[in-house]
Every structure is written in C-alpha cells, then in structure tokens.
C-alpha cells in the first residue's frame, strides 16, 4: 500500500488508486497459494506481470482497445513523482471506466471450478460438454464461463450465459462480451502454445468509456489472471503442474514445510531457494512469451 495516494480498492495482489480522473493499478510482489496470500514475496513479480500485461495489450490492440494510458513512470502525473522508484515497472495509469460487473472467463481446458460442475452434471456454466472429459482435457472449442464477482475472500460465482444477460440487464452486451472474451483468449492461447505454454483459462474484466465503447481493463493474461501450464508436462487425467506456482505448492505440501493445507492455519514463509526458483519461473514465462529479456 502506498500511503499518500487516494486508495480505492485492493485485491490479494494489487492495489488501485485514484489519480486525478484516472486510476493507477499497482502490482505488488505478493503471491497467493491455497487461497492464502503468502508472507513471502517474490522479488520483481509485480514488475514482471505488469510488463507481461502491457505486452499482451499490444498483441491484442487490433482485437480490442484497452484502458491503459501509460505504464511509463516518466509519463505519470507530477503528483506521483515522489513514488517513482516504488512504482517503476509495476504500475499502469488507466482510464476510469464504468466496469461491467462480470468476470469474463474463457476456458480452453477443463479444470478447477469448470471441471467440478462437469463431474457433477456434464455441463460447464450450464452448457453441456462431451462425455469422457478429465482434469486437464483440451476442449474442442474454448468456452465462455462467466462469473459474478464475489466479495473479497470468497470465490466468484459461476453463472450461465442467460443468468449473466439477465443480471447485467443487457443481452446484447452479454453476447458481445462472450464473443470478445473467446476471440481474445483464442488469439492468446495460440500465441502462448507456440511458445510452449498452455493457457488453460483466463479471466478478463471489461469496462465502458463515457461514449459506451467496450474496453479491456484490469491486468490480462498473466499467471495471476490465468492458468499457465508448461506444454511439455501436459497429461490429462491429473492435476497439471502450474508453470509459475508449482515450486511453491510442492514445498508447502511437502513435510519440509510442516504445514497442512487442510488446517486452517496460514502457510509458513518460503525458503529462499523456493522464492528464487519461483522468481525465475516468472522471468522465464515473460521471456518465452514476449521474446524480450527481462531487465
Ligand atoms: C486492485 C483490485 O481491484 C481491481 O483491479 C478490479 N477493479 C478494476 C476497476 C476499474 N474501475 C474503473 N476503471 C478501470 N479501468 C478499472 C480497472 N482495471 C475497479 N476494480
């Protein structure tokens, strides 16, 4: 948290501030696992994921406009000058939008909450899926599985497309969000797969400019807003290893940590080697996707 700025909201990892009529979205180095925000931070994680978002926004600009004005601290308003060093590389100055209150989720692979519903009744957000799918199955076509934003600390609530159309009161907008979400996900999935990373699913947020234009908001296509899987370790039928968080998960569930995920106690701090190995995975994901060396 940056005291001295007009704080609006905080998620597990990021903080949102009002700066004049715009917004500042700041990514911390925090990391979450098993629904806990860990006490250990991953150095540069916020900078790596912000730079990755910016790269994706560039890759997607022909499909959809985005809310970012700049991520260059030297272009930030003068009132932010005292925070330059703290913000460098990890903050996006964004246009303030009228946010659509829907988490626009696209899934190209079945896992997590999508798999849970499927195992119960063969559907995902009410849409029937083929029989015989297992954890990690690649879907013939990506599916749109919207969720209504939950209160801090709770999981978002998956809703059917019809429920979403009803709750937003705008069926035409719901249809556009679905089409846009699937088109953007498909483009990103193809780009990532070409670089050995499976983008299993992702969550977009959209908002509208005063004139009504629909704009891609929030962060996009980071390992925090998406499931990144290493393509060479993909084996449907079991939980896939996370590209970025597997070292953390493995250590936390190993005897070495002395922690039990089923207990209601917060996880212990991570050993330095797990922190550094995890940082290296974020750097690797960034460099493989963008082709740019992280500095
Ligand atoms: C840090 C935790 O909260 C969020 O990032 C989610 N959120 C985004 C907004 C938002 N509101 C207006 N305009 C925008 N451009 C945005 C964006 N992005 C509000 N909450």
CSV table of C-alpha atoms and ligand atoms in Angstrom, one decimal:
chain,number,residue,atom,x,y,z
A,1,UNK,CA,0.0,0.0,0.0
A,2,UNK,CA,1.3,3.5,-0.8
A,3,UNK,CA,0.1,5.9,1.8
A,4,UNK,CA,-0.3,9.4,0.5
A,5,UNK,CA,-2.2,8.2,-2.6
A,6,UNK,CA,-6.0,8.0,-2.8
A,7,UNK,CA,-6.5,4.3,-2.3
A,8,UNK,CA,-9.7,2.9,-3.9
A,9,UNK,CA,-9.5,-0.9,-3.7
A,10,UNK,CA,-7.2,-3.8,-3.1
A,11,UNK,CA,-7.2,-7.4,-4.3
A,12,UNK,CA,-4.9,-10.1,-3.0
A,13,UNK,CA,-2.0,-8.9,-5.1
A,14,UNK,CA,-2.8,-5.5,-6.5
A,15,UNK,CA,-3.9,-2.1,-5.3
A,16,UNK,CA,-6.0,0.5,-7.1
A,17,UNK,CA,-5.7,4.3,-6.6
A,18,UNK,CA,-7.4,7.3,-8.0
A,19,UNK,CA,-5.1,9.8,-9.6
A,20,UNK,CA,-6.9,12.8,-10.9
A,21,UNK,CA,-9.7,11.5,-13.1
A,22,UNK,CA,-7.7,8.4,-13.9
A,23,UNK,CA,-6.7,5.2,-12.0
A,24,UNK,CA,-3.4,3.7,-11.0
A,25,UNK,CA,-3.2,-0.1,-10.9
A,26,UNK,CA,-0.2,-1.2,-8.9
A,27,UNK,CA,1.0,-4.8,-8.8
A,28,UNK,CA,2.8,-6.0,-5.7
A,29,UNK,CA,5.3,-8.8,-5.3
A,30,UNK,CA,2.8,-10.8,-3.2
A,31,UNK,CA,1.9,-14.3,-4.3
A,32,UNK,CA,-1.1,-16.4,-3.2
A,33,UNK,CA,-1.4,-20.2,-2.8
A,34,UNK,CA,-4.2,-22.3,-1.4
A,35,UNK,CA,-6.3,-19.2,-1.1
A,36,UNK,CA,-3.7,-17.5,1.2
A,37,UNK,CA,-1.6,-14.5,0.5
A,38,UNK,CA,1.8,-15.8,1.5
A,39,UNK,CA,4.1,-13.8,3.9
A,40,UNK,CA,7.0,-14.3,1.5
A,41,UNK,CA,7.1,-12.0,-1.6
A,42,UNK,CA,8.6,-12.9,-4.9
A,43,UNK,CA,11.1,-10.1,-5.9
A,44,UNK,CA,10.1,-8.4,-9.2
A,45,UNK,CA,6.8,-10.4,-9.6
A,46,UNK,CA,4.7,-7.3,-9.8
A,47,UNK,CA,7.1,-5.8,-12.4
A,48,UNK,CA,7.2,-8.9,-14.5
A,49,UNK,CA,3.4,-9.4,-14.6
A,50,UNK,CA,2.8,-5.7,-15.3
A,51,UNK,CA,5.3,-5.8,-18.2
A,52,UNK,CA,3.6,-9.0,-19.4
A,53,UNK,CA,0.2,-7.4,-19.3
A,54,UNK,CA,1.5,-4.5,-21.3
A,55,UNK,CA,2.9,-6.8,-23.9
A,56,UNK,CA,-0.4,-8.7,-24.3
A,57,UNK,CA,-2.3,-5.4,-24.6
A,58,UNK,CA,-0.1,-4.6,-27.5
A,59,UNK,CA,-0.6,-8.0,-29.1
A,60,UNK,CA,-4.4,-7.6,-28.8
A,61,UNK,CA,-4.8,-4.0,-29.8
A,62,UNK,CA,-6.2,-4.9,-33.2
A,63,UNK,CA,-8.9,-7.0,-31.5
A,64,UNK,CA,-10.0,-4.7,-28.6
A,65,UNK,CA,-9.0,-1.3,-27.2
A,66,UNK,CA,-7.6,-1.3,-23.6
A,67,UNK,CA,-7.8,1.0,-20.6
A,68,UNK,CA,-4.1,1.8,-20.2
A,69,UNK,CA,-2.8,5.3,-20.7
A,70,UNK,CA,0.8,4.5,-19.9
A,71,UNK,CA,2.9,2.2,-17.8
A,72,UNK,CA,6.0,4.5,-18.1
A,73,UNK,CA,6.5,6.3,-14.7
A,74,UNK,CA,8.2,9.2,-16.5
A,75,UNK,CA,4.8,9.9,-18.2
A,76,UNK,CA,2.8,9.7,-14.9
A,77,UNK,CA,1.2,12.9,-13.4
A,78,UNK,CA,3.5,15.1,-11.3
A,79,UNK,CA,1.7,14.1,-8.1
A,80,UNK,CA,3.2,10.6,-8.5
A,81,UNK,CA,6.8,11.9,-8.7
A,82,UNK,CA,7.6,11.1,-5.1
A,83,UNK,CA,6.7,7.4,-5.7
A,84,UNK,CA,8.5,7.0,-9.0
A,85,UNK,CA,11.1,4.4,-7.7
A,86,UNK,CA,8.4,2.4,-5.9
A,87,UNK,CA,6.1,2.4,-9.0
A,88,UNK,CA,8.6,1.9,-11.7
A,89,UNK,CA,7.6,-1.0,-14.0
A,90,UNK,CA,4.8,-2.2,-11.7
A,91,UNK,CA,2.0,0.4,-12.3
A,92,UNK,CA,-0.4,1.2,-15.1
A,93,UNK,CA,-2.1,4.6,-15.3
A,94,UNK,CA,-5.5,3.7,-16.7
A,95,UNK,CA,-8.7,5.4,-17.9
A,96,UNK,CA,-11.5,5.2,-15.4
A,97,UNK,CA,-14.2,3.0,-16.9
A,98,UNK,CA,-17.8,2.0,-16.0
A,99,UNK,CA,-16.9,-1.6,-15.2
A,100,UNK,CA,-19.1,-4.4,-16.3
A,101,UNK,CA,-19.7,-6.4,-13.1
A,102,UNK,CA,-18.8,-9.8,-14.7
A,103,UNK,CA,-15.7,-11.9,-14.6
A,104,UNK,CA,-15.3,-12.9,-18.2
A,105,UNK,CA,-13.7,-16.3,-18.1
A,106,UNK,CA,-12.6,-18.3,-21.1
A,107,UNK,CA,-11.6,-21.9,-20.8
A,108,UNK,CA,-9.6,-23.9,-23.4
A,109,UNK,CA,-9.0,-26.8,-21.0
A,110,UNK,CA,-11.2,-28.3,-18.3
A,111,UNK,CA,-10.1,-27.9,-14.7
A,112,UNK,CA,-10.9,-26.1,-11.4
A,113,UNK,CA,-14.5,-25.0,-10.9
A,114,UNK,CA,-15.3,-25.9,-14.6
A,115,UNK,CA,-14.3,-29.5,-14.0
A,116,UNK,CA,-16.2,-29.7,-10.7
A,117,UNK,CA,-19.5,-28.7,-12.3
A,118,UNK,CA,-18.8,-31.1,-15.3
A,119,UNK,CA,-18.1,-34.0,-13.0
A,120,UNK,CA,-21.4,-33.4,-11.2
A,121,UNK,CA,-23.7,-32.9,-14.3
A,122,UNK,CA,-21.7,-33.0,-17.5
A,123,UNK,CA,-22.0,-29.2,-18.1
A,124,UNK,CA,-19.9,-26.0,-17.6
A,125,UNK,CA,-21.9,-23.0,-16.6
A,126,UNK,CA,-25.0,-24.9,-17.8
A,127,UNK,CA,-23.5,-25.7,-21.2
A,128,UNK,CA,-23.4,-29.5,-22.0
A,129,UNK,CA,-19.9,-30.8,-22.7
A,130,UNK,CA,-18.9,-34.1,-24.5
A,131,UNK,CA,-18.7,-37.2,-22.3
A,132,UNK,CA,-15.4,-38.6,-21.1
A,133,UNK,CA,-13.5,-35.4,-20.3
A,134,UNK,CA,-11.0,-35.5,-17.4
A,135,UNK,CA,-8.9,-33.0,-15.5
A,136,UNK,CA,-6.9,-31.1,-18.0
A,137,UNK,CA,-8.8,-32.2,-21.1
A,138,UNK,CA,-8.4,-29.8,-24.0
A,139,UNK,CA,-11.8,-28.6,-25.2
A,140,UNK,CA,-12.6,-28.8,-28.9
A,141,UNK,CA,-13.6,-25.1,-28.7
A,142,UNK,CA,-12.9,-22.6,-25.9
A,143,UNK,CA,-16.0,-22.0,-23.7
A,144,UNK,CA,-17.2,-18.8,-22.1
A,145,UNK,CA,-17.9,-19.4,-18.3
A,146,UNK,CA,-18.8,-16.0,-16.8
A,147,UNK,CA,-18.8,-15.4,-13.0
A,148,UNK,CA,-20.3,-12.7,-10.8
A,149,UNK,CA,-17.6,-11.1,-8.7
A,150,UNK,CA,-17.6,-12.3,-5.2
A,151,UNK,CA,-16.8,-10.3,-2.0
A,152,UNK,CA,-13.1,-10.2,-1.0
A,153,UNK,CA,-12.0,-13.6,0.2
A,154,UNK,CA,-14.9,-15.6,-1.5
A,155,UNK,CA,-14.8,-17.4,-4.8
A,156,UNK,CA,-16.6,-15.9,-7.8
A,157,UNK,CA,-20.0,-17.4,-8.5
A,158,UNK,CA,-20.2,-19.2,-11.9
A,159,UNK,CA,-23.4,-18.2,-13.8
A,160,UNK,CA,-25.0,-19.4,-17.1
A,161,UNK,CA,-24.8,-17.0,-20.0
A,162,UNK,CA,-28.6,-16.4,-19.6
A,163,UNK,CA,-28.2,-15.5,-16.0
A,164,UNK,CA,-25.4,-13.1,-16.9
A,165,UNK,CA,-27.5,-11.5,-19.6
A,166,UNK,CA,-30.3,-11.1,-17.1
A,167,UNK,CA,-28.2,-9.8,-14.2
A,168,UNK,CA,-26.4,-7.3,-16.4
A,169,UNK,CA,-29.8,-6.4,-17.9
A,170,UNK,CA,-28.2,-6.2,-21.3
A,171,UNK,CA,-28.4,-9.3,-23.5
A,172,UNK,CA,-26.6,-7.6,-26.4
A,173,UNK,CA,-23.7,-6.6,-24.2
A,174,UNK,CA,-23.6,-10.2,-22.8
A,175,UNK,CA,-23.3,-11.5,-26.4
A,176,UNK,CA,-20.5,-9.1,-27.2
A,177,UNK,CA,-18.6,-9.9,-24.0
A,178,UNK,CA,-18.8,-13.6,-24.9
A,179,UNK,CA,-17.6,-13.1,-28.4
A,180,UNK,CA,-14.8,-10.7,-27.4
A,181,UNK,CA,-13.7,-12.9,-24.5
A,182,UNK,CA,-13.4,-16.0,-26.7
A,183,UNK,CA,-11.7,-14.2,-29.6
A,184,UNK,CA,-9.1,-12.6,-27.2
A,185,UNK,CA,-8.5,-15.9,-25.4
A,186,UNK,CA,-8.1,-17.9,-28.7
A,187,UNK,CA,-5.6,-15.4,-30.0
A,188,UNK,CA,-3.6,-15.5,-26.7
A,189,UNK,CA,-3.8,-19.3,-26.5
A,190,UNK,CA,-2.4,-19.7,-30.0
A,191,UNK,CA,0.5,-17.3,-29.2
A,192,UNK,CA,1.3,-19.0,-25.9
A,193,UNK,CA,1.1,-22.5,-27.3
A,194,UNK,CA,3.7,-21.5,-30.0
A,195,UNK,CA,6.0,-20.7,-27.1
A,196,UNK,CA,5.4,-23.9,-25.1
A,197,UNK,CA,3.0,-22.5,-22.6
A,198,UNK,CA,-0.6,-23.8,-22.4
A,199,UNK,CA,-3.1,-21.0,-21.4
A,200,UNK,CA,-5.7,-23.3,-19.8
A,201,UNK,CA,-8.1,-20.5,-18.9
A,202,UNK,CA,-8.1,-16.8,-18.2
A,203,UNK,CA,-10.2,-14.1,-16.6
A,204,UNK,CA,-10.9,-10.7,-18.3
A,205,UNK,CA,-12.6,-7.6,-17.0
A,206,UNK,CA,-14.2,-5.1,-19.3
A,207,UNK,CA,-15.5,-1.6,-18.8
A,208,UNK,CA,-17.0,1.1,-20.9
A,209,UNK,CA,-15.8,4.6,-21.8
A,210,UNK,CA,-18.2,7.5,-21.3
A,211,UNK,CA,-19.1,7.1,-25.0
A,212,UNK,CA,-20.1,3.5,-24.4
A,213,UNK,CA,-17.0,1.9,-26.1
A,214,UNK,CA,-16.2,-1.5,-24.6
A,215,UNK,CA,-12.6,-1.6,-23.4
A,216,UNK,CA,-10.4,-4.4,-21.9
A,217,UNK,CA,-9.4,-3.5,-18.4
A,218,UNK,CA,-7.5,-4.9,-15.3
A,219,UNK,CA,-4.4,-7.0,-16.0
A,220,UNK,CA,-4.6,-9.5,-18.8
A,221,UNK,CA,-3.2,-13.0,-19.5
A,222,UNK,CA,-0.8,-13.1,-16.5
A,223,UNK,CA,-0.2,-16.2,-14.4
A,224,UNK,CA,-2.3,-14.5,-11.7
A,225,UNK,CA,-5.3,-14.0,-14.0
A,226,UNK,CA,-4.8,-17.2,-15.9
A,227,UNK,CA,-3.7,-20.8,-15.6
A,228,UNK,CA,-0.3,-21.2,-17.3
A,229,UNK,CA,0.8,-24.8,-17.8
A,230,UNK,CA,4.2,-26.0,-19.2
A,231,UNK,CA,3.1,-27.6,-22.5
A,232,UNK,CA,5.7,-30.4,-22.2
A,233,UNK,CA,4.3,-31.6,-18.9
A,234,UNK,CA,0.6,-31.7,-20.0
A,235,UNK,CA,-1.1,-35.1,-19.0
A,236,UNK,CA,-4.9,-35.0,-19.0
A,237,UNK,CA,-6.3,-37.1,-16.1
A,238,UNK,CA,-4.5,-35.5,-13.3
A,239,UNK,CA,-3.8,-32.0,-11.9
A,240,UNK,CA,-1.4,-30.2,-14.3
A,241,UNK,CA,1.7,-28.6,-12.8
A,242,UNK,CA,1.4,-24.8,-12.7
A,243,UNK,CA,4.1,-23.0,-14.7
A,244,UNK,CA,4.8,-20.5,-12.0
A,245,UNK,CA,3.4,-21.7,-8.7
A,246,UNK,CA,4.3,-25.4,-8.7
A,247,UNK,CA,7.5,-25.0,-6.7
A,248,UNK,CA,5.5,-23.1,-4.0
A,249,UNK,CA,2.8,-25.7,-4.0
A,250,UNK,CA,5.2,-28.6,-3.8
A,251,UNK,CA,7.2,-27.1,-0.9
A,252,UNK,CA,4.1,-26.1,1.0
A,253,UNK,CA,2.7,-29.7,0.7
A,254,UNK,CA,6.0,-31.4,1.5
A,255,UNK,CA,7.0,-32.5,5.0
A,256,UNK,CA,9.7,-29.8,4.9
A,257,UNK,CA,7.1,-27.0,5.4
A,258,UNK,CA,5.5,-28.6,8.4
A,259,UNK,CA,2.2,-27.2,7.1
A,260,UNK,CA,-1.1,-29.0,6.3
A,261,UNK,CA,-3.3,-27.3,3.6
A,262,UNK,CA,-6.3,-28.8,5.3
A,263,UNK,CA,-5.6,-27.0,8.5
A,264,UNK,CA,-7.0,-23.5,9.0
A,265,UNK,CA,-3.5,-22.1,9.7
A,266,UNK,CA,-1.7,-19.8,7.3
A,267,UNK,CA,1.3,-21.3,5.4
A,268,UNK,CA,4.8,-20.7,6.7
A,269,UNK,CA,7.3,-18.4,5.0
A,270,UNK,CA,9.1,-19.9,1.9
A,271,UNK,CA,12.7,-20.9,1.9
A,272,UNK,CA,14.9,-18.6,-0.2
A,273,UNK,CA,15.6,-21.2,-2.8
A,274,UNK,CA,11.8,-21.6,-3.4
A,275,UNK,CA,11.4,-17.8,-3.7
A,276,UNK,CA,14.3,-17.5,-6.2
A,277,UNK,CA,13.2,-20.6,-8.2
A,278,UNK,CA,9.7,-19.0,-8.4
A,279,UNK,CA,11.1,-15.7,-9.5
A,280,UNK,CA,13.0,-17.5,-12.2
A,281,UNK,CA,9.7,-19.1,-13.5
A,282,UNK,CA,8.1,-15.6,-13.8
A,283,UNK,CA,11.1,-14.3,-15.7
A,284,UNK,CA,11.1,-17.5,-17.9
A,285,UNK,CA,7.3,-17.1,-18.7
A,286,UNK,CA,7.8,-13.4,-19.6
A,287,UNK,CA,10.9,-14.0,-21.8
A,288,UNK,CA,9.4,-17.0,-23.6
A,289,UNK,CA,6.2,-15.2,-24.4
A,290,UNK,CA,7.5,-11.8,-25.3
A,291,UNK,CA,10.9,-12.8,-26.7
A,292,UNK,CA,12.2,-9.8,-24.6
A,293,UNK,CA,14.9,-10.2,-21.9
A,294,UNK,CA,13.5,-9.1,-18.5
A,295,UNK,CA,15.7,-6.4,-17.1
B,1,LIG,C1,-6.9,-3.9,-7.4
B,1,LIG,C2,-8.1,-4.7,-7.1
B,1,LIG,O1,-9.3,-4.2,-7.9
B,1,LIG,C3,-9.2,-4.4,-9.3
B,1,LIG,O2,-8.3,-4.3,-10.0
B,1,LIG,C4,-10.6,-4.6,-10.0
B,1,LIG,N1,-11.1,-3.3,-10.4
B,1,LIG,C5,-10.8,-2.6,-11.6
B,1,LIG,C6,-11.5,-1.4,-11.5
B,1,LIG,C7,-11.6,-0.3,-12.5
B,1,LIG,N2,-12.5,0.6,-12.4
B,1,LIG,C8,-12.6,1.6,-13.3
B,1,LIG,N3,-11.8,1.8,-14.3
B,1,LIG,C9,-10.9,0.8,-14.6
B,1,LIG,N4,-10.0,1.0,-15.6
B,1,LIG,C10,-10.7,-0.3,-13.7
B,1,LIG,C11,-9.7,-1.2,-13.9
B,1,LIG,N5,-8.9,-2.0,-14.1
B,1,LIG,C12,-12.2,-1.4,-10.3
B,1,LIG,N6,-11.9,-2.6,-9.7
